[in-house]
Amino acid sequence: MKNDSEFFNNLRHSCAHLLAAAVMELWPKAKRTIGPAIENGFYFDFDFGNVKISDDDLPKIEAKMRDILTSWKSFERQELSVAQAKKEYPDNEFKQELIDEFSGQGETLSFYKSGDYWDLCRGGHVEHPDSELKYFKLLSIAGAYWRGSEKNKMLTRVYGTCFPTKKELDDYLWQQEEAKKRDHRKIGKELGLFLISPNVGPGLPIYLPKGLLLRRTLETWLTREKEKRGYQFVWTPHIAKSDLYKQSKHWQKYDAMMKPMKIEDERYVVKPMNCPHHFQIYLERPRSYRELPLRISENATVYRYEKAGELNGLLRVRALTQDDSHTFVRHDQIPEEIDRILDLAVSVFQIFGFHDFRSRVSIRDKKRPGKYLGKPESWDKAEQALIDGVAKRKLPYFISEGEAAFYGPKIDLMVKDAIGREWQLTTVQLDFNQPENFDLSYVDEKGKMERPAVLHIAILGSFDRFLAILVEQYAGNFPLWLAPVQLALVPIAERHNRAAFDAAEKLRSVGIRVEVDDRNERMEAKIRDSSLQKVPYLGIIGDKEVENQTISVRKHNGEDLKSMSVEELLRKLTSEIESKA
Ligand SMILES: [Zn+2]
Ligand SMILES: [Zn+2]
């Protein structure tokens, strides 16, 4: 499989031309605008005037695209003058605007022609469209404002995708179908995990009891894993003086959510980052080389602006709780510390069944030195330490030039989920610059003052986003140790309620999460509901069970485990919880 992003961009943007050609034949009065490649596909925006088109029109458009494709042997470039170009789009104010803009910037106006169709375009196409564009699919229709601004006209956006082979297209379409079934917003609602209330605000998730149980189980476990590796946990407030973020230079980067509030003549903001808070902990007293590495950690909620259109359940929110750590190290400790962090990350993800890793090392764009804080020599050293770190772990990696943050290079760890989608999770950011901003120092062996480096580390990223990914990874069928309800007890008739509540109390007292379904419903209905709630274990209690002091146990997957005593069941559940299987 070809993996080159330029290859896919050319393929998919070429297919957007084909889509526009088909639309213009079917609706000659439609106005074309733009049709870029995007991640996993492409779109094209049209102004259809008073004509309404819907998903039902997609097969017709696809058929027309196939028709046209046979005559598309190549993309031929031609340059036009402004006047000639404008003549091509007599009633199309969108293209007129683009032509004015491109020519105003001194760009040559190029057109690309395939078969009988041509369009204004900067280029980037396949060489042999008739053979290369065969495996496409139109996916959906949505509204989109011209140039993304709600002040402009609402256009009709047609989404599609294109792959070099039939297999890749089929795999992608299967993955999309599967992703819809696993959508964490849908499952989150069915299982009662979280809600977004319009009265609280978009992007501000509210965790319901079961969602918080899940999140707290994750938090407690990860906190323990970090403590085992020498991390110390702290708590810091949600607001801080705005000057703090001026010192850290975050002020310019996160301004949208950082509207200051005034308290007693001082200006405060909600925090978008925890780093400067943790630096205060470092600065609390003079530090010696013996104290390093000093690993400060916090499960901290931060607030960041995301566009309303980009918010997505728990995946993209405006209030997120990071598993954030700041490790202060001597420069000679960097390689070993990087190795320890990667070890932690890989062992964490394997617990959840993620085994396919890839890492990206983001380094600076050397052609734009003004964009970055700090000395070039520090950057060279930092970048090399990160590359050596992933290479030593034998993690597959690639280097992304120009993707580094303004204060340092970083490593991102990506994993593939159960249906083959890739998620970026862990971020390790090396930083030689914030220690300068905050004048962090330590006394070395010879009594000389030195600057430490800082590592900003998030293993899961945020608990919110990771939870969304886990819901989709497991399709809501959480392993026992994570399941918000681990066991549902179903008394067959009212006279069995007492035995069920007694058993529940025993199990609950040792930490098993049990629910008793004593509703006045038929047993079959109760069993079905526990299955819909994806509860891993179901225990049924009737006359026979009361008499023998047992519970009839079955698993969510249908496996029947027969009758067992409460003690036996407890041992079984406990060992499965401990194994995290
Ligand atoms: Zn083009
Ligand atoms: Zn940080």
mmCIF file of N, CA and C in Angstrom, residues 105-191:
data_model
loop_
_atom_site.group_PDB
_atom_site.id
_atom_site.type_symbol
_atom_site.label_atom_id
_atom_site.label_comp_id
_atom_site.label_asym_id
_atom_site.label_seq_id
_atom_site.Cartn_x
_atom_site.Cartn_y
_atom_site.Cartn_z
ATOM 1 N N GLN A 105 -2.395 38.322 -5.898
ATOM 2 C CA GLN A 105 -1.175 37.854 -5.234
ATOM 3 C C GLN A 105 -0.079 37.548 -6.237
ATOM 4 N N GLY A 106 -0.345 37.891 -7.511
ATOM 5 C CA GLY A 106 0.671 37.695 -8.547
ATOM 6 C C GLY A 106 0.789 36.260 -9.031
ATOM 7 N N GLU A 107 -0.232 35.440 -8.732
ATOM 8 C CA GLU A 107 -0.176 34.042 -9.187
ATOM 9 C C GLU A 107 -0.592 33.920 -10.645
ATOM 10 N N THR A 108 0.032 32.955 -11.337
ATOM 11 C CA THR A 108 -0.409 32.620 -12.686
ATOM 12 C C THR A 108 -1.722 31.854 -12.566
ATOM 13 N N LEU A 109 -2.679 32.133 -13.479
ATOM 14 C CA LEU A 109 -3.957 31.434 -13.411
ATOM 15 C C LEU A 109 -3.888 30.189 -14.282
ATOM 16 N N SER A 110 -3.818 29.031 -13.637
ATOM 17 C CA SER A 110 -3.724 27.799 -14.418
ATOM 18 C C SER A 110 -5.055 27.060 -14.408
ATOM 19 N N PHE A 111 -5.369 26.455 -15.548
ATOM 20 C CA PHE A 111 -6.553 25.603 -15.691
ATOM 21 C C PHE A 111 -6.086 24.192 -16.018
ATOM 22 N N TYR A 112 -6.862 23.224 -15.560
ATOM 23 C CA TYR A 112 -6.526 21.832 -15.883
ATOM 24 C C TYR A 112 -7.706 21.187 -16.596
ATOM 25 N N LYS A 113 -7.369 20.506 -17.705
ATOM 26 C CA LYS A 113 -8.413 19.949 -18.564
ATOM 27 C C LYS A 113 -8.274 18.438 -18.643
ATOM 28 N N SER A 114 -9.439 17.763 -18.474
ATOM 29 C CA SER A 114 -9.523 16.312 -18.689
ATOM 30 C C SER A 114 -10.779 16.077 -19.493
ATOM 31 N N GLY A 115 -10.701 15.281 -20.533
ATOM 32 C CA GLY A 115 -11.884 15.075 -21.379
ATOM 33 C C GLY A 115 -12.425 16.431 -21.804
ATOM 34 N N ASP A 116 -13.739 16.654 -21.590
ATOM 35 C CA ASP A 116 -14.350 17.931 -21.983
ATOM 36 C C ASP A 116 -14.431 18.916 -20.827
ATOM 37 N N TYR A 117 -13.848 18.578 -19.699
ATOM 38 C CA TYR A 117 -14.043 19.395 -18.508
ATOM 39 C C TYR A 117 -12.757 20.101 -18.131
ATOM 40 N N TRP A 118 -12.882 21.392 -17.769
ATOM 41 C CA TRP A 118 -11.708 22.021 -17.177
ATOM 42 C C TRP A 118 -12.097 22.962 -16.068
ATOM 43 N N ASP A 119 -11.096 23.283 -15.227
ATOM 44 C CA ASP A 119 -11.386 24.088 -14.050
ATOM 45 C C ASP A 119 -10.112 24.800 -13.608
ATOM 46 N N LEU A 120 -10.335 25.960 -13.001
ATOM 47 C CA LEU A 120 -9.231 26.723 -12.397
ATOM 48 C C LEU A 120 -8.615 25.883 -11.283
ATOM 49 N N CYS A 121 -7.290 25.725 -11.309
ATOM 50 C CA CYS A 121 -6.664 24.845 -10.306
ATOM 51 C C CYS A 121 -5.166 25.081 -10.251
ATOM 52 N N ARG A 122 -4.591 24.971 -9.056
ATOM 53 C CA ARG A 122 -3.149 25.155 -8.899
ATOM 54 C C ARG A 122 -2.371 23.895 -9.287
ATOM 55 N N GLY A 123 -3.055 22.772 -9.397
ATOM 56 C CA GLY A 123 -2.378 21.535 -9.808
ATOM 57 C C GLY A 123 -2.247 20.534 -8.691
ATOM 58 N N GLY A 124 -1.680 19.377 -9.056
ATOM 59 C CA GLY A 124 -1.552 18.266 -8.111
ATOM 60 C C GLY A 124 -2.530 17.169 -8.465
ATOM 61 N N HIS A 125 -2.270 16.449 -9.582
ATOM 62 C CA HIS A 125 -3.220 15.445 -10.075
ATOM 63 C C HIS A 125 -2.514 14.139 -10.402
ATOM 64 N N VAL A 126 -3.316 13.105 -10.673
ATOM 65 C CA VAL A 126 -2.750 11.836 -11.149
ATOM 66 C C VAL A 126 -2.432 11.963 -12.638
ATOM 67 N N GLU A 127 -1.600 11.061 -13.126
ATOM 68 C CA GLU A 127 -1.214 11.146 -14.539
ATOM 69 C C GLU A 127 -2.231 10.497 -15.464
ATOM 70 N N HIS A 128 -2.799 9.379 -15.019
ATOM 71 C CA HIS A 128 -3.719 8.633 -15.886
ATOM 72 C C HIS A 128 -5.050 8.434 -15.183
ATOM 73 N N PRO A 129 -5.886 9.505 -15.196
ATOM 74 C CA PRO A 129 -7.134 9.429 -14.416
ATOM 75 C C PRO A 129 -7.990 8.215 -14.788
ATOM 76 N N ASP A 130 -8.102 7.878 -16.072
ATOM 77 C CA ASP A 130 -9.036 6.799 -16.433
ATOM 78 C C ASP A 130 -8.692 5.472 -15.764
ATOM 79 N N SER A 131 -7.402 5.231 -15.510
ATOM 80 C CA SER A 131 -7.075 3.976 -14.822
ATOM 81 C C SER A 131 -6.892 4.167 -13.323
ATOM 82 N N GLU A 132 -6.507 5.383 -12.893
ATOM 83 C CA GLU A 132 -6.167 5.560 -11.468
ATOM 84 C C GLU A 132 -7.349 5.950 -10.570
ATOM 85 N N LEU A 133 -8.419 6.494 -11.185
ATOM 86 C CA LEU A 133 -9.523 7.012 -10.346
ATOM 87 C C LEU A 133 -10.700 6.047 -10.238
ATOM 88 N N LYS A 134 -10.450 4.774 -10.543
ATOM 89 C CA LYS A 134 -11.566 3.824 -10.629
ATOM 90 C C LYS A 134 -12.264 3.552 -9.301
ATOM 91 N N TYR A 135 -11.509 3.577 -8.207
ATOM 92 C CA TYR A 135 -12.072 3.088 -6.946
ATOM 93 C C TYR A 135 -12.457 4.247 -6.028
ATOM 94 N N PHE A 136 -13.603 4.863 -6.368
ATOM 95 C CA PHE A 136 -14.075 6.002 -5.571
ATOM 96 C C PHE A 136 -15.462 5.713 -5.041
ATOM 97 N N LYS A 137 -15.874 6.520 -4.074
ATOM 98 C CA LYS A 137 -17.216 6.388 -3.510
ATOM 99 C C LYS A 137 -17.623 7.745 -2.955
ATOM 100 N N LEU A 138 -18.839 8.190 -3.280
ATOM 101 C CA LEU A 138 -19.354 9.410 -2.651
ATOM 102 C C LEU A 138 -19.980 9.020 -1.317
ATOM 103 N N LEU A 139 -19.725 9.833 -0.301
ATOM 104 C CA LEU A 139 -20.075 9.399 1.055
ATOM 105 C C LEU A 139 -21.266 10.136 1.654
ATOM 106 N N SER A 140 -21.286 11.447 1.507
ATOM 107 C CA SER A 140 -22.351 12.196 2.186
ATOM 108 C C SER A 140 -22.435 13.615 1.644
ATOM 109 N N ILE A 141 -23.495 14.291 2.080
ATOM 110 C CA ILE A 141 -23.728 15.687 1.689
ATOM 111 C C ILE A 141 -23.929 16.493 2.952
ATOM 112 N N ALA A 142 -23.339 17.677 3.001
ATOM 113 C CA ALA A 142 -23.495 18.523 4.188
ATOM 114 C C ALA A 142 -23.515 19.985 3.745
ATOM 115 N N GLY A 143 -23.952 20.868 4.629
ATOM 116 C CA GLY A 143 -23.878 22.296 4.358
ATOM 117 C C GLY A 143 -22.517 22.819 4.775
ATOM 118 N N ALA A 144 -22.003 23.808 4.052
ATOM 119 C CA ALA A 144 -20.722 24.416 4.445
ATOM 120 C C ALA A 144 -20.722 25.855 3.939
ATOM 121 N N TYR A 145 -20.304 26.773 4.822
ATOM 122 C CA TYR A 145 -20.258 28.177 4.399
ATOM 123 C C TYR A 145 -19.087 28.402 3.450
ATOM 124 N N TRP A 146 -19.293 29.255 2.472
ATOM 125 C CA TRP A 146 -18.209 29.670 1.586
ATOM 126 C C TRP A 146 -17.062 30.221 2.434
ATOM 127 N N ARG A 147 -15.891 29.655 2.271
ATOM 128 C CA ARG A 147 -14.673 30.006 2.983
ATOM 129 C C ARG A 147 -14.796 29.857 4.504
ATOM 130 N N GLY A 148 -15.736 29.004 4.920
ATOM 131 C CA GLY A 148 -15.853 28.669 6.344
ATOM 132 C C GLY A 148 -16.408 29.775 7.229
ATOM 133 N N SER A 149 -16.905 30.855 6.621
ATOM 134 C CA SER A 149 -17.409 31.951 7.456
ATOM 135 C C SER A 149 -18.928 32.015 7.404
ATOM 136 N N GLU A 150 -19.539 32.082 8.586
ATOM 137 C CA GLU A 150 -20.996 32.093 8.623
ATOM 138 C C GLU A 150 -21.585 33.388 8.064
ATOM 139 N N LYS A 151 -20.729 34.365 7.793
ATOM 140 C CA LYS A 151 -21.224 35.598 7.161
ATOM 141 C C LYS A 151 -21.491 35.343 5.681
ATOM 142 N N ASN A 152 -20.904 34.275 5.153
ATOM 143 C CA ASN A 152 -21.036 33.980 3.724
ATOM 144 C C ASN A 152 -22.191 33.039 3.436
ATOM 145 N N LYS A 153 -22.366 32.804 2.140
ATOM 146 C CA LYS A 153 -23.458 31.956 1.697
ATOM 147 C C LYS A 153 -23.226 30.493 2.098
ATOM 148 N N MET A 154 -24.322 29.800 2.418
ATOM 149 C CA MET A 154 -24.243 28.359 2.715
ATOM 150 C C MET A 154 -24.224 27.587 1.397
ATOM 151 N N LEU A 155 -23.196 26.760 1.234
ATOM 152 C CA LEU A 155 -23.052 25.958 0.021
ATOM 153 C C LEU A 155 -23.379 24.496 0.329
ATOM 154 N N THR A 156 -23.405 23.679 -0.700
ATOM 155 C CA THR A 156 -23.633 22.244 -0.521
ATOM 156 C C THR A 156 -22.318 21.516 -0.731
ATOM 157 N N ARG A 157 -21.901 20.786 0.282
ATOM 158 C CA ARG A 157 -20.626 20.065 0.210
ATOM 159 C C ARG A 157 -20.880 18.581 -0.031
ATOM 160 N N VAL A 158 -20.243 18.062 -1.067
ATOM 161 C CA VAL A 158 -20.341 16.626 -1.342
ATOM 162 C C VAL A 158 -19.007 15.989 -0.945
ATOM 163 N N TYR A 159 -19.084 15.003 -0.047
ATOM 164 C CA TYR A 159 -17.881 14.295 0.403
ATOM 165 C C TYR A 159 -17.725 12.981 -0.350
ATOM 166 N N GLY A 160 -16.486 12.629 -0.614
ATOM 167 C CA GLY A 160 -16.226 11.330 -1.232
ATOM 168 C C GLY A 160 -14.842 10.855 -0.863
ATOM 169 N N THR A 161 -14.523 9.652 -1.319
ATOM 170 C CA THR A 161 -13.160 9.185 -1.125
ATOM 171 C C THR A 161 -12.726 8.362 -2.330
ATOM 172 N N CYS A 162 -11.435 8.131 -2.422
ATOM 173 C CA CYS A 162 -10.880 7.408 -3.563
ATOM 174 C C CYS A 162 -9.624 6.682 -3.085
ATOM 175 N N PHE A 163 -9.473 5.438 -3.527
ATOM 176 C CA PHE A 163 -8.299 4.647 -3.161
ATOM 177 C C PHE A 163 -7.668 4.049 -4.413
ATOM 178 N N PRO A 164 -6.383 3.686 -4.334
ATOM 179 C CA PRO A 164 -5.729 3.124 -5.521
ATOM 180 C C PRO A 164 -6.199 1.715 -5.869
ATOM 181 N N THR A 165 -6.757 0.967 -4.886
ATOM 182 C CA THR A 165 -7.223 -0.394 -5.206
ATOM 183 C C THR A 165 -8.615 -0.608 -4.629
ATOM 184 N N LYS A 166 -9.301 -1.606 -5.179
ATOM 185 C CA LYS A 166 -10.644 -1.928 -4.712
ATOM 186 C C LYS A 166 -10.597 -2.390 -3.248
ATOM 187 N N LYS A 167 -9.581 -3.170 -2.929
ATOM 188 C CA LYS A 167 -9.486 -3.702 -1.573
ATOM 189 C C LYS A 167 -9.363 -2.586 -0.538
ATOM 190 N N GLU A 168 -8.506 -1.605 -0.855
ATOM 191 C CA GLU A 168 -8.335 -0.500 0.097
ATOM 192 C C GLU A 168 -9.624 0.304 0.258
ATOM 193 N N LEU A 169 -10.346 0.484 -0.856
ATOM 194 C CA LEU A 169 -11.620 1.198 -0.770
ATOM 195 C C LEU A 169 -12.615 0.398 0.075
ATOM 196 N N ASP A 170 -12.736 -0.909 -0.192
ATOM 197 C CA ASP A 170 -13.670 -1.748 0.571
ATOM 198 C C ASP A 170 -13.317 -1.766 2.057
ATOM 199 N N ASP A 171 -12.029 -1.897 2.342
ATOM 200 C CA ASP A 171 -11.594 -1.909 3.747
ATOM 201 C C ASP A 171 -11.988 -0.606 4.436
ATOM 202 N N TYR A 172 -11.780 0.502 3.723
ATOM 203 C CA TYR A 172 -12.099 1.803 4.313
ATOM 204 C C TYR A 172 -13.604 1.930 4.570
ATOM 205 N N LEU A 173 -14.412 1.487 3.600
ATOM 206 C CA LEU A 173 -15.858 1.604 3.761
ATOM 207 C C LEU A 173 -16.353 0.712 4.908
ATOM 208 N N TRP A 174 -15.752 -0.478 5.022
ATOM 209 C CA TRP A 174 -16.092 -1.356 6.155
ATOM 210 C C TRP A 174 -15.753 -0.669 7.479
ATOM 211 N N GLN A 175 -14.559 -0.071 7.504
ATOM 212 C CA GLN A 175 -14.104 0.607 8.720
ATOM 213 C C GLN A 175 -15.061 1.739 9.114
ATOM 214 N N GLN A 176 -15.554 2.477 8.105
ATOM 215 C CA GLN A 176 -16.479 3.579 8.377
ATOM 216 C C GLN A 176 -17.796 3.062 8.954
ATOM 217 N N GLU A 177 -18.291 1.963 8.372
ATOM 218 C CA GLU A 177 -19.534 1.357 8.863
ATOM 219 C C GLU A 177 -19.359 0.904 10.311
ATOM 220 N N GLU A 178 -18.237 0.232 10.543
ATOM 221 C CA GLU A 178 -17.934 -0.293 11.869
ATOM 222 C C GLU A 178 -17.781 0.867 12.862
ATOM 223 N N ALA A 179 -17.147 1.953 12.406
ATOM 224 C CA ALA A 179 -16.948 3.116 13.275
ATOM 225 C C ALA A 179 -18.290 3.718 13.679
ATOM 226 N N LYS A 180 -19.256 3.711 12.762
ATOM 227 C CA LYS A 180 -20.583 4.250 13.077
ATOM 228 C C LYS A 180 -21.230 3.437 14.189
ATOM 229 N N LYS A 181 -21.085 2.107 14.098
ATOM 230 C CA LYS A 181 -21.677 1.242 15.120
ATOM 231 C C LYS A 181 -21.015 1.470 16.470
ATOM 232 N N ARG A 182 -19.705 1.793 16.419
ATOM 233 C CA ARG A 182 -18.945 1.941 17.660
ATOM 234 C C ARG A 182 -18.911 3.377 18.168
ATOM 235 N N ASP A 183 -19.561 4.290 17.477
ATOM 236 C CA ASP A 183 -19.490 5.716 17.823
ATOM 237 C C ASP A 183 -19.682 5.932 19.330
ATOM 238 N N HIS A 184 -18.692 6.538 19.958
ATOM 239 C CA HIS A 184 -18.755 6.660 21.418
ATOM 240 C C HIS A 184 -19.879 7.575 21.872
ATOM 241 N N ARG A 185 -20.364 8.455 20.981
ATOM 242 C CA ARG A 185 -21.475 9.328 21.375
ATOM 243 C C ARG A 185 -22.752 8.507 21.487
ATOM 244 N N LYS A 186 -22.918 7.574 20.542
ATOM 245 C CA LYS A 186 -24.092 6.691 20.550
ATOM 246 C C LYS A 186 -24.008 5.721 21.742
ATOM 247 N N ILE A 187 -22.881 5.024 21.862
ATOM 248 C CA ILE A 187 -22.735 4.051 22.951
ATOM 249 C C ILE A 187 -22.730 4.757 24.305
ATOM 250 N N GLY A 188 -22.104 5.936 24.355
ATOM 251 C CA GLY A 188 -22.048 6.695 25.604
ATOM 252 C C GLY A 188 -23.442 7.031 26.104
ATOM 253 N N LYS A 189 -24.350 7.292 25.165
ATOM 254 C CA LYS A 189 -25.725 7.596 25.532
ATOM 255 C C LYS A 189 -26.445 6.329 25.988
ATOM 256 N N GLU A 190 -26.282 5.250 25.205
ATOM 257 C CA GLU A 190 -26.954 3.989 25.551
ATOM 258 C C GLU A 190 -26.510 3.465 26.916
ATOM 259 N N LEU A 191 -25.233 3.629 27.220
ATOM 260 C CA LEU A 191 -24.719 3.082 28.479
ATOM 261 C C LEU A 191 -24.764 4.105 29.621
#
